[in-house]
Coordinates of N, CA and C and ligand atoms in Angstrom, one line a residue:
M1 N -117.9 21.7 68.1 CA -118.7 20.6 68.6 C -118.3 20.3 70.0
Y2 N -118.9 19.3 70.6 CA -118.6 18.9 71.9 C -117.3 18.1 72.0
S3 N -116.6 18.3 73.1 CA -115.4 17.5 73.4 C -115.7 16.0 73.7
R4 N -114.7 15.1 73.7 CA -115.0 13.8 74.0 C -115.4 13.7 75.5
K5 N -114.8 14.5 76.3 CA -115.2 14.5 77.8 C -116.6 14.8 78.0
V6 N -117.1 15.8 77.3 CA -118.5 16.2 77.4 C -119.4 14.9 77.1
L7 N -119.0 14.3 75.9 CA -119.8 13.1 75.5 C -119.8 12.0 76.5
E8 N -118.5 11.8 77.1 CA -118.4 10.7 78.1 C -119.3 11.0 79.3
H9 N -119.3 12.2 79.8 CA -120.1 12.5 81.0 C -121.5 12.5 80.7
F10 N -121.9 12.9 79.5 CA -123.3 12.9 79.1 C -123.8 11.4 79.0
Q11 N -122.9 10.6 78.5 CA -123.4 9.2 78.3 C -123.2 8.3 79.6
N12 N -122.4 8.8 80.5 CA -122.1 8.0 81.7 C -122.0 9.0 82.9
P13 N -123.1 9.6 83.2 CA -123.0 10.7 84.2 C -122.7 10.2 85.6
Q14 N -121.9 10.9 86.3 CA -121.4 10.5 87.7 C -122.3 11.2 88.7
N15 N -122.6 10.5 89.8 CA -123.2 11.1 91.0 C -124.6 11.7 90.7
M16 N -125.3 11.1 89.8 CA -126.7 11.6 89.6 C -127.6 11.2 90.7
G17 N -128.6 12.0 91.0 CA -129.5 11.6 92.1 C -129.7 12.7 93.1
E18 N -130.2 12.3 94.3 CA -130.4 13.2 95.3 C -130.1 12.6 96.7
I19 N -129.4 13.3 97.5 CA -129.1 12.8 98.9 C -130.3 13.1 99.8
K20 N -130.8 12.1 100.3 CA -132.1 12.2 101.1 C -131.9 13.0 102.4
D21 N -130.8 12.7 103.1 CA -130.6 13.5 104.3 C -129.5 14.5 104.1
A22 N -129.6 15.3 103.1 CA -128.6 16.2 102.7 C -128.3 17.3 103.8
D23 N -127.1 17.8 103.9 CA -126.8 18.9 104.8 C -127.0 20.2 104.1
G24 N -127.0 20.3 102.8 CA -127.3 21.5 102.1 C -127.9 21.2 100.7
M25 N -128.8 22.1 100.3 CA -129.5 21.9 99.0 C -129.5 23.2 98.2
G26 N -129.2 23.2 97.0 CA -129.3 24.4 96.2 C -130.1 24.1 94.9
E27 N -131.0 25.0 94.6 CA -131.8 24.9 93.3 C -131.5 26.1 92.5
V28 N -131.2 25.9 91.3 CA -130.9 27.1 90.4 C -131.6 26.8 89.0
G29 N -131.9 27.9 88.3 CA -132.5 27.8 87.0 C -131.9 28.8 86.0
N30 N -131.9 28.5 84.8 CA -131.5 29.4 83.8 C -132.7 30.0 83.1
P31 N -132.9 31.3 83.3 CA -134.1 31.9 82.8 C -134.2 31.9 81.3
Q32 N -133.0 31.9 80.6 CA -133.0 31.9 79.2 C -133.5 30.7 78.5
C33 N -133.1 29.5 79.1 CA -133.6 28.3 78.4 C -134.6 27.5 79.3
G34 N -134.7 27.9 80.6 CA -135.7 27.2 81.4 C -135.2 26.0 82.1
D35 N -133.9 25.6 81.9 CA -133.3 24.4 82.5 C -133.1 24.6 84.0
M36 N -133.2 23.5 84.7 CA -133.2 23.6 86.2 C -132.3 22.5 86.8
M37 N -131.7 22.8 87.9 CA -130.8 21.9 88.6 C -130.9 21.9 90.1
R38 N -130.9 20.8 90.7 CA -130.9 20.7 92.2 C -129.6 20.0 92.6
I39 N -128.9 20.6 93.5 CA -127.6 20.0 94.0 C -127.8 19.7 95.5
T40 N -127.5 18.5 95.9 CA -127.5 18.2 97.4 C -126.1 17.8 97.8
I41 N -125.7 18.2 99.0 CA -124.4 17.9 99.5 C -124.4 17.3 100.9
K42 N -123.4 16.5 101.2 CA -123.1 16.2 102.6 C -121.7 16.8 103.0
V43 N -121.6 17.2 104.2 CA -120.4 17.8 104.7 C -119.9 17.1 105.9
D44 N -118.6 16.7 105.9 CA -118.0 16.1 107.0 C -116.7 16.7 107.3
D45 N -116.5 17.1 108.5 CA -115.2 17.8 108.9 C -114.8 18.9 108.0
G46 N -115.8 19.7 107.6 CA -115.6 20.9 106.7 C -115.3 20.5 105.3
R47 N -115.5 19.3 104.9 CA -115.2 18.9 103.5 C -116.5 18.3 102.9
I48 N -116.6 18.4 101.6 CA -117.7 17.9 100.9 C -117.5 16.4 100.7
S49 N -118.3 15.6 101.4 CA -118.1 14.1 101.4 C -119.0 13.4 100.4
D50 N -120.1 14.1 100.0 CA -120.9 13.6 99.0 C -121.6 14.7 98.2
V51 N -121.9 14.6 97.0 CA -122.6 15.6 96.2 C -123.4 14.9 95.1
K52 N -124.6 15.2 95.0 CA -125.4 14.6 93.9 C -126.2 15.7 93.2
W53 N -126.7 15.4 92.0 CA -127.4 16.4 91.2 C -128.6 15.8 90.5
K54 N -129.6 16.6 90.3 CA -130.7 16.3 89.4 C -130.9 17.5 88.4
T55 N -130.8 17.2 87.2 CA -130.8 18.3 86.2 C -131.9 18.0 85.1
L56 N -132.7 19.0 85.0 CA -133.7 19.0 83.9 C -133.2 20.0 82.9
G57 N -132.4 19.4 82.0 CA -131.7 20.4 81.1 C -131.0 19.7 79.9
C58 N -130.2 20.5 79.2 CA -129.6 20.1 78.0 C -128.4 19.1 78.3
G59 N -127.8 18.5 77.3 CA -126.7 17.6 77.4 C -125.5 18.3 78.1
A60 N -125.3 19.6 77.8 CA -124.1 20.3 78.4 C -124.3 20.5 79.8
A61 N -125.6 20.8 80.2 CA -125.9 21.0 81.6 C -125.7 19.6 82.4
I62 N -126.1 18.5 81.8 CA -125.9 17.2 82.4 C -124.4 16.9 82.6
A63 N -123.6 17.2 81.5 CA -122.2 16.9 81.6 C -121.5 17.8 82.6
T64 N -121.9 19.1 82.7 CA -121.2 20.0 83.6 C -121.6 19.6 85.1
S65 N -122.9 19.1 85.3 CA -123.3 18.6 86.6 C -122.4 17.5 87.0
S66 N -122.2 16.5 86.1 CA -121.4 15.3 86.4 C -120.0 15.7 86.7
V67 N -119.3 16.5 85.9 CA -117.9 16.8 86.1 C -117.7 17.6 87.3
M68 N -118.7 18.5 87.6 CA -118.6 19.3 88.8 C -118.5 18.4 90.1
T69 N -119.2 17.3 90.1 CA -119.2 16.5 91.3 C -117.8 15.9 91.6
G70 N -117.1 15.6 90.5 CA -115.7 15.1 90.6 C -114.8 16.2 91.1
L71 N -115.0 17.4 90.7 CA -114.2 18.5 91.2 C -114.5 18.9 92.6
A72 N -115.7 18.7 93.1 CA -116.1 19.2 94.4 C -115.9 18.2 95.5
L73 N -115.9 16.9 95.2 CA -115.8 15.9 96.2 C -114.4 16.0 96.9
G74 N -114.5 16.0 98.3 CA -113.3 16.0 99.1 C -112.7 17.4 99.3
K75 N -113.3 18.4 98.6 CA -112.8 19.8 98.8 C -113.4 20.4 100.1
T76 N -112.6 21.4 100.6 CA -113.1 22.2 101.7 C -114.2 23.0 101.2
L77 N -115.1 23.6 102.0 CA -116.1 24.5 101.6 C -115.6 25.7 100.8
D78 N -114.5 26.2 101.3 CA -113.9 27.4 100.6 C -113.4 27.0 99.3
E79 N -112.7 25.9 99.2 CA -112.2 25.4 97.9 C -113.3 25.2 96.9
A80 N -114.4 24.6 97.4 CA -115.6 24.3 96.5 C -116.2 25.6 96.1
L81 N -116.3 26.6 97.0 CA -116.9 27.9 96.6 C -116.1 28.6 95.6
A82 N -114.8 28.3 95.5 CA -113.9 28.9 94.6 C -114.0 28.3 93.2
L83 N -114.7 27.2 93.1 CA -114.8 26.5 91.7 C -115.6 27.4 90.8
S84 N -115.0 27.8 89.7 CA -115.7 28.8 88.8 C -116.3 28.0 87.6
R85 N -117.1 28.8 86.9 CA -117.7 28.2 85.7 C -116.6 27.8 84.7
D86 N -115.6 28.6 84.7 CA -114.5 28.3 83.8 C -113.8 27.0 84.2
N87 N -113.6 26.8 85.5 CA -112.9 25.6 86.0 C -113.7 24.4 85.5
I88 N -115.1 24.5 85.6 CA -115.9 23.4 85.2 C -115.8 23.1 83.7
A89 N -115.9 24.2 82.9 CA -115.8 24.1 81.5 C -114.5 23.5 81.1
Q90 N -113.4 23.9 81.8 CA -112.0 23.4 81.4 C -111.9 22.0 81.7
A91 N -112.6 21.5 82.8 CA -112.5 20.1 83.2 C -113.2 19.2 82.1
L92 N -114.0 19.8 81.2 CA -114.6 19.1 80.1 C -113.9 19.4 78.8
D93 N -112.7 20.0 78.9 CA -111.9 20.3 77.7 C -112.7 21.4 76.9
G94 N -113.5 22.2 77.6 CA -114.2 23.3 76.9 C -115.6 22.9 76.5
L95 N -116.3 24.0 76.3 CA -117.7 23.8 75.8 C -117.8 24.7 74.5
P96 N -118.7 24.4 73.6 CA -119.0 25.3 72.5 C -119.4 26.7 73.0
P97 N -119.0 27.8 72.4 CA -119.3 29.1 72.9 C -120.8 29.3 73.3
A98 N -121.7 28.7 72.4 CA -123.1 28.9 72.7 C -123.6 28.1 73.9
K99 N -122.7 27.2 74.4 CA -123.1 26.4 75.5 C -122.3 26.7 76.8
M100 N -121.5 27.8 76.8 CA -120.7 28.1 78.0 C -121.7 28.4 79.1
H101 N -122.8 29.1 78.8 CA -123.7 29.4 79.9 C -124.2 28.2 80.7
C102 N -124.2 27.0 80.1 CA -124.7 25.8 80.7 C -123.9 25.5 81.9
S103 N -122.6 25.8 81.9 CA -121.7 25.5 83.1 C -122.1 26.4 84.3
N104 N -122.8 27.5 84.0 CA -123.2 28.4 85.1 C -124.1 27.6 86.1
L105 N -125.0 26.7 85.6 CA -125.9 26.1 86.5 C -125.1 25.2 87.5
A106 N -124.1 24.5 87.1 CA -123.4 23.6 88.0 C -122.7 24.4 89.1
S107 N -122.0 25.4 88.7 CA -121.2 26.2 89.7 C -122.2 27.0 90.6
D108 N -123.2 27.6 90.0 CA -124.2 28.3 90.8 C -124.9 27.4 91.8
G109 N -125.3 26.2 91.3 CA -126.0 25.2 92.1 C -125.2 24.7 93.3
L110 N -123.9 24.4 93.0 CA -123.0 24.0 94.1 C -122.9 25.1 95.1
R111 N -122.7 26.3 94.6 CA -122.6 27.5 95.6 C -123.8 27.6 96.4
A112 N -125.0 27.5 95.8 CA -126.3 27.6 96.5 C -126.4 26.5 97.6
A113 N -125.9 25.3 97.3 CA -126.0 24.2 98.3 C -125.1 24.5 99.4
I114 N -123.9 25.0 99.2 CA -122.9 25.4 100.2 C -123.5 26.5 101.1
E115 N -124.0 27.5 100.4 CA -124.6 28.6 101.2 C -125.8 28.2 102.1
D116 N -126.6 27.2 101.6 CA -127.7 26.7 102.4 C -127.1 26.0 103.6
Y117 N -126.0 25.2 103.4 CA -125.3 24.5 104.5 C -124.9 25.5 105.5
M118 N -124.2 26.6 105.0 CA -123.7 27.6 106.0 C -124.8 28.3 106.7
R119 N -125.9 28.5 106.1 CA -127.0 29.2 106.8 C -127.5 28.3 107.9
K120 N -127.5 27.0 107.7 CA -128.0 26.0 108.7 C -126.9 25.7 109.7
H121 N -125.7 26.0 109.4 CA -124.6 25.7 110.3 C -123.7 26.9 110.4
P122 N -124.2 28.0 111.1 CA -123.4 29.2 111.2 C -122.0 29.0 111.8
E123 N -121.9 28.0 112.6 CA -120.5 27.8 113.2 C -119.5 27.4 112.2
A124 N -120.0 27.0 111.0 CA -119.0 26.6 109.9 C -118.4 27.8 109.3
N125 N -118.9 29.0 109.5 CA -118.4 30.2 108.9 C -117.1 30.7 109.7
N126 N -116.9 30.1 110.8 CA -115.8 30.6 111.6 C -114.5 29.9 111.3
Ligands
FES201 FE1 -130.0 25.5 79.2 FE2 -127.8 24.3 78.6 S1 -129.3 25.1 77.2 S2 -128.4 24.9 80.5

């Protein structure tokens, strides 16, 4: 079953929404279940200063979106890029095996938003 942390994030999700003047945006989908996620980020001094998400998906996808924002905030872009699916699942005290794939959306969406930022700000790659 779901851990208490999954239920807490599902019932009280953090940083839900969309940053209107975002510096980077990533959209990802899971072809198996059809769930979708949009991640928007703000970057200041090479660190993620704000991150928000919109998820059309299952409870585990919502919980992983929420916990991902806590892990990503304040991180450098390299640190945030290194956040893995397992890091996100561990921060929720694990996910049921059948729901492990749901953590993919949060890590892939964050990565897509950072890559979008880097495309728009090539100087950030140096
Ligand atoms: Fe689709 Fe969880 S079932 S992301």
